[in-house]
């Protein structure tokens, strides 16, 4: 399979009862760029835009099943506050309502979660994707669509296997990425990482 370097300028809307709400968008000077076939973007998104030539415009809609899946109530969990302690103190700097944090499961898989509620006896988190259960409409323009170079592919593979310990986030100002992230020794024993938010 040929891996392609894709650069698109887009607007993403959620659609409910025929009404569209803008969720995110790129600016033309900073388009969304990725290499196809590595799971960096939604498979259904790639299938829609890969055939397009440079300069082509697109407007398509994905069902929740094609996008980020249905919203699963069992994805909401209440965890003990001790899970979020660093050096014996609750990590109030990073753990607050609405914060997106990175958690680790018992098999050391990293996944994002949103803090829903803080209570005296625990922290409620939602592991559903923020777009779960939503019908999504993508509009935009293909800026570039060409075969990816070997150097671009190798760089992506390095990022996916070595950068940031698998959490997908930059630490601090981005310097020394991989030394201060989940999986690199900074998780406490409860597997909550205070550096990947």
C-alpha positions as protocol buffer text, in pm:
chain_id: "A"
residue {
  index: 1
  type: UNK
  ca { x: 0 y: 0 z: 0 }
}
residue {
  index: 2
  type: UNK
  ca { x: 133 y: 342 z: -94 }
}
residue {
  index: 3
  type: UNK
  ca { x: 157 y: 587 z: 193 }
}
residue {
  index: 4
  type: UNK
  ca { x: 62 y: 939 z: 89 }
}
residue {
  index: 5
  type: UNK
  ca { x: 148 y: 1277 z: 239 }
}
residue {
  index: 6
  type: UNK
  ca { x: -181 y: 1461 z: 284 }
}
residue {
  index: 7
  type: UNK
  ca { x: -231 y: 1827 z: 370 }
}
residue {
  index: 8
  type: UNK
  ca { x: -585 y: 1960 z: 410 }
}
residue {
  index: 9
  type: UNK
  ca { x: -753 y: 2279 z: 525 }
}
residue {
  index: 10
  type: UNK
  ca { x: -1084 y: 2184 z: 687 }
}
residue {
  index: 11
  type: UNK
  ca { x: -1377 y: 2276 z: 906 }
}
residue {
  index: 12
  type: UNK
  ca { x: -1533 y: 2010 z: 1128 }
}
residue {
  index: 13
  type: UNK
  ca { x: -1897 y: 2040 z: 1230 }
}
residue {
  index: 14
  type: UNK
  ca { x: -2110 y: 1820 z: 1453 }
}
residue {
  index: 15
  type: UNK
  ca { x: -2461 y: 1771 z: 1318 }
}
residue {
  index: 16
  type: UNK
  ca { x: -2770 y: 1731 z: 1535 }
}
residue {
  index: 17
  type: UNK
  ca { x: -3131 y: 1764 z: 1420 }
}
residue {
  index: 18
  type: UNK
  ca { x: -3009 y: 1920 z: 1095 }
}
residue {
  index: 19
  type: UNK
  ca { x: -2815 y: 2195 z: 1275 }
}
residue {
  index: 20
  type: UNK
  ca { x: -2437 y: 2221 z: 1234 }
}
residue {
  index: 21
  type: UNK
  ca { x: -2205 y: 2334 z: 1514 }
}
residue {
  index: 22
  type: UNK
  ca { x: -1843 y: 2421 z: 1435 }
}
residue {
  index: 23
  type: UNK
  ca { x: -1618 y: 2200 z: 1650 }
}
residue {
  index: 24
  type: UNK
  ca { x: -1274 y: 2279 z: 1508 }
}
residue {
  index: 25
  type: UNK
  ca { x: -1100 y: 2416 z: 1203 }
}
residue {
  index: 26
  type: UNK
  ca { x: -755 y: 2468 z: 1063 }
}
residue {
  index: 27
  type: UNK
  ca { x: -616 y: 2791 z: 927 }
}
residue {
  index: 28
  type: UNK
  ca { x: -488 y: 2780 z: 572 }
}
residue {
  index: 29
  type: UNK
  ca { x: -133 y: 2866 z: 682 }
}
residue {
  index: 30
  type: UNK
  ca { x: -133 y: 2567 z: 923 }
}
residue {
  index: 31
  type: UNK
  ca { x: -324 y: 2284 z: 756 }
}
residue {
  index: 32
  type: UNK
  ca { x: -376 y: 1936 z: 900 }
}
residue {
  index: 33
  type: UNK
  ca { x: -93 y: 1717 z: 767 }
}
residue {
  index: 34
  type: UNK
  ca { x: -55 y: 1340 z: 799 }
}
residue {
  index: 35
  type: UNK
  ca { x: 69 y: 1031 z: 620 }
}
residue {
  index: 36
  type: UNK
  ca { x: -203 y: 786 z: 518 }
}
residue {
  index: 37
  type: UNK
  ca { x: -217 y: 427 z: 631 }
}
residue {
  index: 38
  type: UNK
  ca { x: -75 y: 471 z: 983 }
}
residue {
  index: 39
  type: UNK
  ca { x: -397 y: 528 z: 1176 }
}
residue {
  index: 40
  type: UNK
  ca { x: -311 y: 892 z: 1242 }
}
residue {
  index: 41
  type: UNK
  ca { x: -652 y: 1001 z: 1114 }
}
residue {
  index: 42
  type: UNK
  ca { x: -993 y: 838 z: 1088 }
}
residue {
  index: 43
  type: UNK
  ca { x: -1003 y: 559 z: 831 }
}
residue {
  index: 44
  type: UNK
  ca { x: -1333 y: 689 z: 693 }
}
residue {
  index: 45
  type: UNK
  ca { x: -1180 y: 1037 z: 658 }
}
residue {
  index: 46
  type: UNK
  ca { x: -884 y: 897 z: 466 }
}
residue {
  index: 47
  type: UNK
  ca { x: -1114 y: 698 z: 239 }
}
residue {
  index: 48
  type: UNK
  ca { x: -1304 y: 1015 z: 150 }
}
residue {
  index: 49
  type: UNK
  ca { x: -1008 y: 1241 z: 77 }
}
residue {
  index: 50
  type: UNK
  ca { x: -734 y: 1012 z: -61 }
}
residue {
  index: 51
  type: UNK
  ca { x: -880 y: 1011 z: -415 }
}
residue {
  index: 52
  type: UNK
  ca { x: -888 y: 1393 z: -426 }
}
residue {
  index: 53
  type: UNK
  ca { x: -639 y: 1598 z: -624 }
}
residue {
  index: 54
  type: UNK
  ca { x: -467 y: 1915 z: -506 }
}
residue {
  index: 55
  type: UNK
  ca { x: -715 y: 2204 z: -505 }
}
residue {
  index: 56
  type: UNK
  ca { x: -1023 y: 1981 z: -480 }
}
residue {
  index: 57
  type: UNK
  ca { x: -1290 y: 2080 z: -231 }
}
residue {
  index: 58
  type: UNK
  ca { x: -1475 y: 1830 z: -14 }
}
residue {
  index: 59
  type: UNK
  ca { x: -1794 y: 1815 z: 189 }
}
residue {
  index: 60
  type: UNK
  ca { x: -1892 y: 1483 z: 344 }
}
residue {
  index: 61
  type: UNK
  ca { x: -2061 y: 1350 z: 657 }
}
residue {
  index: 62
  type: UNK
  ca { x: -1962 y: 1057 z: 878 }
}
residue {
  index: 63
  type: UNK
  ca { x: -2198 y: 869 z: 1109 }
}
residue {
  index: 64
  type: UNK
  ca { x: -2086 y: 808 z: 1469 }
}
residue {
  index: 65
  type: UNK
  ca { x: -1998 y: 449 z: 1374 }
}
residue {
  index: 66
  type: UNK
  ca { x: -1772 y: 576 z: 1093 }
}
residue {
  index: 67
  type: UNK
  ca { x: -1620 y: 846 z: 1315 }
}
residue {
  index: 68
  type: UNK
  ca { x: -1552 y: 800 z: 1688 }
}
residue {
  index: 69
  type: UNK
  ca { x: -1819 y: 544 z: 1776 }
}
residue {
  index: 70
  type: UNK
  ca { x: -2129 y: 568 z: 1988 }
}
residue {
  index: 71
  type: UNK
  ca { x: -2117 y: 726 z: 2332 }
}
residue {
  index: 72
  type: UNK
  ca { x: -2071 y: 449 z: 2591 }
}
residue {
  index: 73
  type: UNK
  ca { x: -2203 y: 526 z: 2944 }
}
residue {
  index: 74
  type: UNK
  ca { x: -1969 y: 257 z: 3080 }
}
residue {
  index: 75
  type: UNK
  ca { x: -1680 y: 479 z: 2970 }
}
residue {
  index: 76
  type: UNK
  ca { x: -1745 y: 701 z: 3273 }
}
residue {
  index: 77
  type: UNK
  ca { x: -1553 y: 596 z: 3586 }
}
residue {
  index: 78
  type: UNK
  ca { x: -1513 y: 730 z: 3938 }
}
residue {
  index: 79
  type: UNK
  ca { x: -1156 y: 689 z: 4059 }
}
residue {
  index: 80
  type: UNK
  ca { x: -1012 y: 740 z: 4405 }
}
residue {
  index: 81
  type: UNK
  ca { x: -838 y: 1074 z: 4459 }
}
residue {
  index: 82
  type: UNK
  ca { x: -522 y: 884 z: 4556 }
}
residue {
  index: 83
  type: UNK
  ca { x: -480 y: 790 z: 4190 }
}
residue {
  index: 84
  type: UNK
  ca { x: -409 y: 1157 z: 4120 }
}
residue {
  index: 85
  type: UNK
  ca { x: -153 y: 1228 z: 4390 }
}
residue {
  index: 86
  type: UNK
  ca { x: 202 y: 1335 z: 4318 }
}
residue {
  index: 87
  type: UNK
  ca { x: 451 y: 1325 z: 4605 }
}
residue {
  index: 88
  type: UNK
  ca { x: 166 y: 1267 z: 4848 }
}
residue {
  index: 89
  type: UNK
  ca { x: -43 y: 1566 z: 4736 }
}
residue {
  index: 90
  type: UNK
  ca { x: -348 y: 1581 z: 4509 }
}
residue {
  index: 91
  type: UNK
  ca { x: -244 y: 1715 z: 4167 }
}
residue {
  index: 92
  type: UNK
  ca { x: -484 y: 2011 z: 4163 }
}
residue {
  index: 93
  type: UNK
  ca { x: -273 y: 2192 z: 3902 }
}
residue {
  index: 94
  type: UNK
  ca { x: -355 y: 1933 z: 3636 }
}
residue {
  index: 95
  type: UNK
  ca { x: -670 y: 1768 z: 3770 }
}
residue {
  index: 96
  type: UNK
  ca { x: -968 y: 2003 z: 3738 }
}
residue {
  index: 97
  type: UNK
  ca { x: -1313 y: 1984 z: 3579 }
}
residue {
  index: 98
  type: UNK
  ca { x: -1281 y: 1980 z: 3201 }
}
residue {
  index: 99
  type: UNK
  ca { x: -911 y: 1884 z: 3198 }
}
residue {
  index: 100
  type: UNK
  ca { x: -797 y: 1631 z: 2940 }
}
residue {
  index: 101
  type: UNK
  ca { x: -554 y: 1392 z: 3105 }
}
residue {
  index: 102
  type: UNK
  ca { x: -368 y: 1074 z: 3011 }
}
residue {
  index: 103
  type: UNK
  ca { x: -431 y: 757 z: 3208 }
}
residue {
  index: 104
  type: UNK
  ca { x: -266 y: 415 z: 3188 }
}
residue {
  index: 105
  type: UNK
  ca { x: -441 y: 80 z: 3229 }
}
residue {
  index: 106
  type: UNK
  ca { x: -304 y: -234 z: 3394 }
}
residue {
  index: 107
  type: UNK
  ca { x: -134 y: -333 z: 3067 }
}
residue {
  index: 108
  type: UNK
  ca { x: 37 y: 8 z: 3041 }
}
residue {
  index: 109
  type: UNK
  ca { x: -178 y: 126 z: 2750 }
}
residue {
  index: 110
  type: UNK
  ca { x: -215 y: 505 z: 2748 }
}
residue {
  index: 111
  type: UNK
  ca { x: -549 y: 670 z: 2674 }
}
residue {
  index: 112
  type: UNK
  ca { x: -701 y: 1015 z: 2716 }
}
residue {
  index: 113
  type: UNK
  ca { x: -982 y: 1095 z: 2957 }
}
residue {
  index: 114
  type: UNK
  ca { x: -1176 y: 1409 z: 3047 }
}
residue {
  index: 115
  type: UNK
  ca { x: -1225 y: 1508 z: 3410 }
}
residue {
  index: 116
  type: UNK
  ca { x: -1602 y: 1539 z: 3459 }
}
residue {
  index: 117
  type: UNK
  ca { x: -1635 y: 1602 z: 3833 }
}
residue {
  index: 118
  type: UNK
  ca { x: -1418 y: 1649 z: 4143 }
}
residue {
  index: 119
  type: UNK
  ca { x: -1560 y: 1527 z: 4474 }
}
residue {
  index: 120
  type: UNK
  ca { x: -1425 y: 1473 z: 4824 }
}
residue {
  index: 121
  type: UNK
  ca { x: -1423 y: 1096 z: 4773 }
}
residue {
  index: 122
  type: UNK
  ca { x: -1308 y: 1071 z: 4412 }
}
residue {
  index: 123
  type: UNK
  ca { x: -1262 y: 1202 z: 4060 }
}
residue {
  index: 124
  type: UNK
  ca { x: -1508 y: 1113 z: 3782 }
}
residue {
  index: 125
  type: UNK
  ca { x: -1349 y: 1076 z: 3438 }
}
residue {
  index: 126
  type: UNK
  ca { x: -1499 y: 1011 z: 3095 }
}
residue {
  index: 127
  type: UNK
  ca { x: -1290 y: 795 z: 2860 }
}
residue {
  index: 128
  type: UNK
  ca { x: -1525 y: 840 z: 2564 }
}
residue {
  index: 129
  type: UNK
  ca { x: -1378 y: 1042 z: 2278 }
}
residue {
  index: 130
  type: UNK
  ca { x: -1514 y: 1400 z: 2295 }
}
residue {
  index: 131
  type: UNK
  ca { x: -1676 y: 1341 z: 1954 }
}
residue {
  index: 132
  type: UNK
  ca { x: -1825 y: 1001 z: 2044 }
}
residue {
  index: 133
  type: UNK
  ca { x: -2190 y: 970 z: 1946 }
}
residue {
  index: 134
  type: UNK
  ca { x: -2173 y: 1265 z: 1709 }
}
residue {
  index: 135
  type: UNK
  ca { x: -2243 y: 1282 z: 1337 }
}
residue {
  index: 136
  type: UNK
  ca { x: -1956 y: 1478 z: 1182 }
}
residue {
  index: 137
  type: UNK
  ca { x: -1949 y: 1695 z: 871 }
}
residue {
  index: 138
  type: UNK
  ca { x: -1612 y: 1776 z: 716 }
}
residue {
  index: 139
  type: UNK
  ca { x: -1573 y: 2055 z: 461 }
}
residue {
  index: 140
  type: UNK
  ca { x: -1250 y: 2187 z: 318 }
}
residue {
  index: 141
  type: UNK
  ca { x: -985 y: 2178 z: 50 }
}
residue {
  index: 142
  type: UNK
  ca { x: -704 y: 1943 z: -46 }
}
residue {
  index: 143
  type: UNK
  ca { x: -381 y: 2143 z: -22 }
}
residue {
  index: 144
  type: UNK
  ca { x: -138 y: 1862 z: -109 }
}
residue {
  index: 145
  type: UNK
  ca { x: -169 y: 1493 z: -198 }
}
residue {
  index: 146
  type: UNK
  ca { x: 149 y: 1313 z: -303 }
}
residue {
  index: 147
  type: UNK
  ca { x: 348 y: 998 z: -226 }
}
residue {
  index: 148
  type: UNK
  ca { x: 518 y: 1029 z: 114 }
}
residue {
  index: 149
  type: UNK
  ca { x: 896 y: 1026 z: 106 }
}
residue {
  index: 150
  type: UNK
  ca { x: 1097 y: 759 z: 286 }
}
residue {
  index: 151
  type: UNK
  ca { x: 1232 y: 1025 z: 521 }
}
residue {
  index: 152
  type: UNK
  ca { x: 878 y: 1142 z: 612 }
}
residue {
  index: 153
  type: UNK
  ca { x: 765 y: 784 z: 677 }
}
residue {
  index: 154
  type: UNK
  ca { x: 1072 y: 708 z: 890 }
}
residue {
  index: 155
  type: UNK
  ca { x: 1021 y: 1028 z: 1090 }
}
residue {
  index: 156
  type: UNK
  ca { x: 658 y: 936 z: 1157 }
}
residue {
  index: 157
  type: UNK
  ca { x: 750 y: 581 z: 1265 }
}
residue {
  index: 158
  type: UNK
  ca { x: 1011 y: 724 z: 1503 }
}
residue {
  index: 159
  type: UNK
  ca { x: 753 y: 958 z: 1656 }
}
residue {
  index: 160
  type: UNK
  ca { x: 501 y: 675 z: 1693 }
}
residue {
  index: 161
  type: UNK
  ca { x: 748 y: 436 z: 1857 }
}
residue {
  index: 162
  type: UNK
  ca { x: 991 y: 658 z: 2044 }
}
residue {
  index: 163
  type: UNK
  ca { x: 867 y: 1010 z: 2101 }
}
residue {
  index: 164
  type: UNK
  ca { x: 673 y: 1101 z: 2416 }
}
residue {
  index: 165
  type: UNK
  ca { x: 652 y: 745 z: 2547 }
}
residue {
  index: 166
  type: UNK
  ca { x: 335 y: 679 z: 2348 }
}
residue {
  index: 167
  type: UNK
  ca { x: 120 y: 950 z: 2504 }
}
residue {
  index: 168
  type: UNK
  ca { x: 118 y: 1162 z: 2190 }
}
residue {
  index: 169
  type: UNK
  ca { x: 174 y: 1487 z: 2379 }
}
residue {
  index: 170
  type: UNK
  ca { x: 469 y: 1719 z: 2414 }
}
residue {
  index: 171
  type: UNK
  ca { x: 603 y: 1776 z: 2762 }
}
residue {
  index: 172
  type: UNK
  ca { x: 653 y: 2128 z: 2888 }
}
residue {
  index: 173
  type: UNK
  ca { x: 803 y: 2331 z: 2607 }
}
residue {
  index: 174
  type: UNK
  ca { x: 870 y: 2023 z: 2392 }
}
residue {
  index: 175
  type: UNK
  ca { x: 1236 y: 1998 z: 2483 }
}
residue {
  index: 176
  type: UNK
  ca { x: 1366 y: 1651 z: 2555 }
}
residue {
  index: 177
  type: UNK
  ca { x: 1043 y: 1488 z: 2446 }
}
residue {
  index: 178
  type: UNK
  ca { x: 1027 y: 1130 z: 2571 }
}
residue {
  index: 179
  type: UNK
  ca { x: 1216 y: 1197 z: 2893 }
}
residue {
  index: 180
  type: UNK
  ca { x: 932 y: 1349 z: 3091 }
}
residue {
  index: 181
  type: UNK
  ca { x: 630 y: 1161 z: 2958 }
}
residue {
  index: 182
  type: UNK
  ca { x: 422 y: 859 z: 3047 }
}
residue {
  index: 183
  type: UNK
  ca { x: 614 y: 537 z: 3013 }
}
residue {
  index: 184
  type: UNK
  ca { x: 947 y: 703 z: 3076 }
}
residue {
  index: 185
  type: UNK
  ca { x: 960 y: 684 z: 3454 }
}
residue {
  index: 186
  type: UNK
  ca { x: 747 y: 982 z: 3556 }
}
residue {
  index: 187
  type: UNK
  ca { x: 422 y: 795 z: 3615 }
}
residue {
  index: 188
  type: UNK
  ca { x: 350 y: 738 z: 3982 }
}
residue {
  index: 189
  type: UNK
  ca { x: 271 y: 387 z: 4098 }
}
residue {
  index: 190
  type: UNK
  ca { x: -100 y: 438 z: 4023 }
}
residue {
  index: 191
  type: UNK
  ca { x: -14 y: 504 z: 3660 }
}
residue {
  index: 192
  type: UNK
  ca { x: -143 y: 862 z: 3651 }
}
residue {
  index: 193
  type: UNK
  ca { x: 103 y: 1074 z: 3457 }
}
residue {
  index: 194
  type: UNK
  ca { x: 130 y: 1433 z: 3566 }
}
residue {
  index: 195
  type: UNK
  ca { x: 319 y: 1542 z: 3257 }
}
residue {
  index: 196
  type: UNK
  ca { x: 94 y: 1451 z: 2965 }
}
residue {
  index: 197
  type: UNK
  ca { x: -208 y: 1679 z: 2970 }
}
